Coordinates of C-alpha atoms and ligand atoms in Angstrom, one line a residue:
M1459 CA 0.0 0.0 0.0
R1460 CA 1.3 3.5 -0.9
V1461 CA 0.3 6.3 1.3
F1462 CA 1.1 10.0 1.4
L1463 CA 1.3 11.5 4.9
G1464 CA 1.2 15.3 5.1
I1465 CA 2.0 17.0 8.4
T1466 CA 0.9 20.6 9.0
G1467 CA 1.1 23.0 11.8
A1468 CA -1.9 22.1 14.0
S1469 CA -1.7 20.6 17.4
G1470 CA -1.7 16.8 17.2
A1471 CA 1.8 15.5 16.6
P1472 CA 1.2 12.4 18.7
Y1473 CA -1.6 11.4 16.2
A1474 CA 0.9 11.8 13.3
K1475 CA 3.4 9.6 15.1
G1476 CA 0.8 7.0 15.8
I1477 CA -0.3 6.9 12.2
L1478 CA 3.2 6.7 10.9
D1479 CA 4.1 3.8 13.2
R1480 CA 1.0 1.8 12.3
L1481 CA 1.5 2.4 8.6
L1482 CA 5.1 1.2 9.0
G1483 CA 3.8 -1.8 10.9
A1484 CA 1.4 -2.6 8.1
G1485 CA 4.2 -2.5 5.6
A1486 CA 3.1 0.6 3.7
E1487 CA 5.3 2.6 1.4
I1488 CA 5.1 6.1 2.8
G1489 CA 5.7 9.5 1.2
L1490 CA 6.0 12.2 3.9
C1491 CA 6.0 15.9 3.7
A1492 CA 5.9 18.3 6.6
S1493 CA 5.3 22.1 6.4
S1494 CA 7.7 24.3 8.4
A1495 CA 4.9 24.9 11.0
G1496 CA 4.3 21.1 11.0
I1497 CA 8.0 20.6 11.9
E1498 CA 7.6 23.2 14.7
V1499 CA 4.6 21.4 16.1
L1500 CA 6.4 18.0 16.0
A1501 CA 9.4 19.5 17.8
T1502 CA 7.2 21.2 20.4
E1503 CA 4.8 18.4 21.1
L1504 CA 6.9 15.3 20.8
Y1505 CA 10.4 16.5 21.7
R1506 CA 9.6 19.6 23.9
D1507 CA 12.1 21.7 22.0
A1508 CA 10.7 24.1 19.3
T1509 CA 14.2 25.1 18.3
L1510 CA 15.3 21.6 17.1
P1511 CA 16.5 21.7 13.5
R1512 CA 14.3 20.2 10.8
D1513 CA 16.6 17.3 10.0
E1514 CA 16.9 16.3 13.7
V1515 CA 13.1 16.5 14.1
L1516 CA 12.5 14.2 11.1
A1517 CA 15.3 11.8 12.1
R1518 CA 13.7 11.4 15.5
F1519 CA 10.2 11.2 14.1
L1520 CA 11.0 8.5 11.6
G1521 CA 13.2 6.4 14.0
D1522 CA 13.8 2.9 12.7
G1523 CA 11.3 3.4 9.9
S1524 CA 13.4 5.6 7.7
D1525 CA 13.9 2.9 5.1
S1526 CA 10.2 2.7 4.3
V1527 CA 9.6 6.5 4.2
T1528 CA 10.6 9.0 1.6
V1529 CA 10.7 12.5 2.9
Y1530 CA 9.9 15.3 0.4
G1531 CA 10.5 19.0 0.7
A1532 CA 7.4 21.3 0.7
D1533 CA 8.4 22.6 -2.8
D1534 CA 9.3 19.2 -4.3
W1535 CA 7.0 19.3 -7.4
K1536 CA 8.9 16.4 -8.9
S1537 CA 7.6 14.1 -6.2
P1538 CA 5.3 11.4 -7.5
Y1539 CA 2.6 12.7 -5.1
A1540 CA 2.4 15.9 -7.1
S1541 CA 0.8 14.1 -10.0
G1542 CA -2.4 12.1 -10.5
S1543 CA -0.5 9.8 -12.8
A1544 CA 1.4 8.2 -9.8
K1545 CA -0.4 5.3 -8.2
V1546 CA -1.2 6.2 -4.6
D1547 CA -3.7 4.4 -2.5
A1548 CA -4.5 7.0 0.1
Y1549 CA -3.6 10.5 1.4
V1550 CA -3.7 11.6 5.0
V1551 CA -3.0 15.1 6.3
C1552 CA -2.5 14.8 10.1
P1553 CA -2.6 17.1 11.9
C1554 CA -4.3 19.5 9.4
S1555 CA -4.2 23.2 10.2
M1556 CA -7.0 25.6 9.4
S1557 CA -4.6 27.4 7.2
T1558 CA -4.2 24.2 5.1
V1559 CA -8.0 23.6 5.2
G1560 CA -8.5 27.1 3.8
M1561 CA -5.9 26.6 1.1
L1562 CA -7.4 23.2 0.1
A1563 CA -11.0 24.5 0.1
S1564 CA -10.0 27.4 -2.2
G1565 CA -8.2 25.1 -4.6
A1566 CA -4.9 26.8 -4.0
M1567 CA -1.7 24.7 -4.0
S1568 CA 1.3 26.5 -2.6
N1569 CA 3.2 23.4 -1.2
L1570 CA 3.4 19.7 -1.9
I1571 CA 0.8 18.9 0.9
H1572 CA -1.8 21.1 -0.8
R1573 CA -0.9 19.6 -4.2
A1574 CA -1.1 16.0 -3.0
A1575 CA -4.4 16.6 -1.3
S1576 CA -5.8 18.3 -4.4
V1577 CA -4.7 15.4 -6.5
A1578 CA -6.5 13.0 -4.2
L1579 CA -9.7 15.0 -4.6
K1580 CA -9.5 15.3 -8.4
E1581 CA -8.7 11.7 -8.8
R1582 CA -11.4 10.7 -6.4
R1583 CA -9.0 8.9 -4.1
T1584 CA -9.2 8.5 -0.3
L1585 CA -8.2 11.7 1.4
V1586 CA -8.4 11.9 5.2
L1587 CA -8.0 15.2 6.9
V1588 CA -7.4 15.4 10.7
P1589 CA -8.0 19.0 11.6
R1590 CA -7.7 20.5 15.1
E1591 CA -9.0 23.9 16.1
T1592 CA -11.5 25.2 18.5
P1593 CA -13.8 27.0 18.4
L1594 CA -14.4 27.1 14.7
S1595 CA -15.4 30.2 12.7
S1596 CA -17.9 30.1 9.9
I1597 CA -14.9 30.3 7.5
H1598 CA -13.4 27.1 9.0
L1599 CA -16.8 25.4 8.9
R1600 CA -17.5 26.3 5.3
G1601 CA -14.0 25.2 4.3
L1602 CA -14.5 21.8 5.9
A1603 CA -17.9 21.4 4.4
T1604 CA -16.5 22.2 0.9
L1605 CA -13.8 19.6 1.3
N1606 CA -16.2 17.0 2.6
E1607 CA -18.5 17.7 -0.5
A1608 CA -15.4 17.3 -2.7
G1609 CA -14.8 13.8 -1.3
A1610 CA -12.5 14.3 1.7
V1611 CA -13.1 12.5 5.0
I1612 CA -13.0 15.1 7.8
L1613 CA -11.8 13.1 10.7
F1614 CA -11.7 15.6 13.5
A1615 CA -9.0 15.1 16.2
A1616 CA -11.8 14.5 18.7
P1617 CA -11.2 11.4 20.8
G1618 CA -14.0 9.6 22.5
F1619 CA -13.9 8.6 26.1
Y1620 CA -16.4 5.7 25.9
H1621 CA -13.9 2.9 25.3
G1622 CA -12.5 3.2 28.8
A1623 CA -9.6 5.6 28.2
E1624 CA -7.2 5.7 31.1
S1625 CA -4.3 7.6 29.6
V1626 CA -3.5 10.3 27.1
Q1627 CA -2.1 7.5 24.9
D1628 CA -5.5 5.8 24.9
L1629 CA -7.1 9.0 23.6
V1630 CA -4.4 9.3 20.9
D1631 CA -4.9 5.7 19.9
F1632 CA -8.6 6.3 19.5
V1633 CA -8.0 8.9 16.8
V1634 CA -5.2 6.9 15.2
A1635 CA -7.5 3.8 15.0
R1636 CA -10.3 5.8 13.4
C1637 CA -7.9 7.2 10.8
L1638 CA -6.5 3.7 10.0
D1639 CA -10.1 2.4 9.7
Q1640 CA -10.5 4.9 6.8
L1641 CA -7.4 3.5 5.1
G1642 CA -8.7 -0.1 5.6
I1643 CA -5.9 -1.0 8.0
D1644 CA -7.0 -3.2 10.9
T1645 CA -5.5 -2.5 14.3
D1646 CA -6.0 -3.8 17.8
L1647 CA -5.4 -0.3 19.2
V1648 CA -8.9 0.2 20.5
R1649 CA -11.6 -2.3 21.2
R1650 CA -14.6 -1.7 19.0
W1651 CA -18.0 -0.8 20.3
G1652 CA -20.1 -3.9 20.9
E1653 CA -17.1 -6.2 20.8
G1654 CA -15.5 -7.8 23.8
S1655 CA -16.6 -7.4 27.4
S1656 CA -19.5 -5.4 28.6
D1657 CA -17.3 -3.0 30.5
L1658 CA -17.2 -0.9 27.4
R1659 CA -20.8 0.1 28.0
P1660 CA -21.2 3.5 29.4
E1661 CA -21.9 3.6 33.1
V1662 CA -25.3 4.5 34.2
P1663 CA -24.9 8.0 35.7
R1664 CA -25.1 7.9 39.5
R1665 CA -27.9 9.9 41.1
A1666 CA -27.0 12.3 43.9
S1667 CA -28.5 10.9 47.1
Ligands
FMN3106 C1 2.7 24.9 18.5 C2 1.7 25.3 17.5 C3 0.4 24.9 17.6 C4 -0.5 25.3 16.6 N1 -1.8 24.8 16.7 C5 -2.7 25.0 15.8 C6 -3.9 24.3 15.7 O1 -4.2 23.5 16.6 N2 -4.8 24.5 14.7 C7 -4.4 25.4 13.7 O2 -5.2 25.5 12.7 N3 -3.3 26.1 13.7 C8 -2.4 25.9 14.7 N4 -1.2 26.6 14.7 C9 -0.9 27.6 13.7 C10 -0.5 27.1 12.3 O3 0.7 26.4 12.5 C11 -0.2 28.3 11.4 O4 -1.5 28.8 11.0 C12 0.6 27.9 10.1 O5 0.6 28.9 9.2 C13 -0.1 26.7 9.4 O6 0.7 26.4 8.2 P1 0.6 25.0 7.5 O7 -0.8 24.7 7.3 O8 1.4 25.3 6.2 O9 1.4 24.1 8.4 C14 -0.2 26.2 15.6 C15 1.1 26.7 15.6 C16 2.1 26.2 16.5 C17 3.5 26.7 16.4

């Protein structure tokens, strides 16, 4: 499976790391492109140092998986992901900033992430966007609706709590698992609703006595 992973400057770097690791585990061939704001967010949220150089951030982010991942610069128009003629199974932008949502919804393409996502839409291929912002303005909402109408899956970085989450990692895994579902990749990250033991059922709220 060949997947494009775009990383932009919204909060949510742990989701991107989880998706990358699971794609690697599934044996996917991955093309990766991070905007400069995306690099800053990875550095801030994963490595607690916003000043880390780009190469260092990417080396840490890829870890042992660097052989299966090709990293492209944001202006690399020669990348296969810049053209619909390249065979690509799915495209994910995670995290997806509202700036990138606005660009995509307008049809503008000023970096490889915008271009790859636009290619996915015009070729009617799977495109999963994982935005994070709150609250949302009507501009954001219209942009997201436009992209949804054009065929993108808007998979908001909004973890559920009903599966018995006990840690931040459980919440991250929830979003990662929902994203991988969209790509048709099975994971055991999160038990599915209705499967397994009954402790997944929400508790009946206790009444104050
Ligand atoms: C640490 C950090 C966190 C940010 N969080 C968000 C966010 O959650 N959502 C968002 O839309 N923008 C966020 N931004 C702002 C975007 O990074 C900024 O708008 C940038 O221009 C996006 O460009 P890009 O889409 O090319 O990555 C954040 C920026 C930084 C440095």
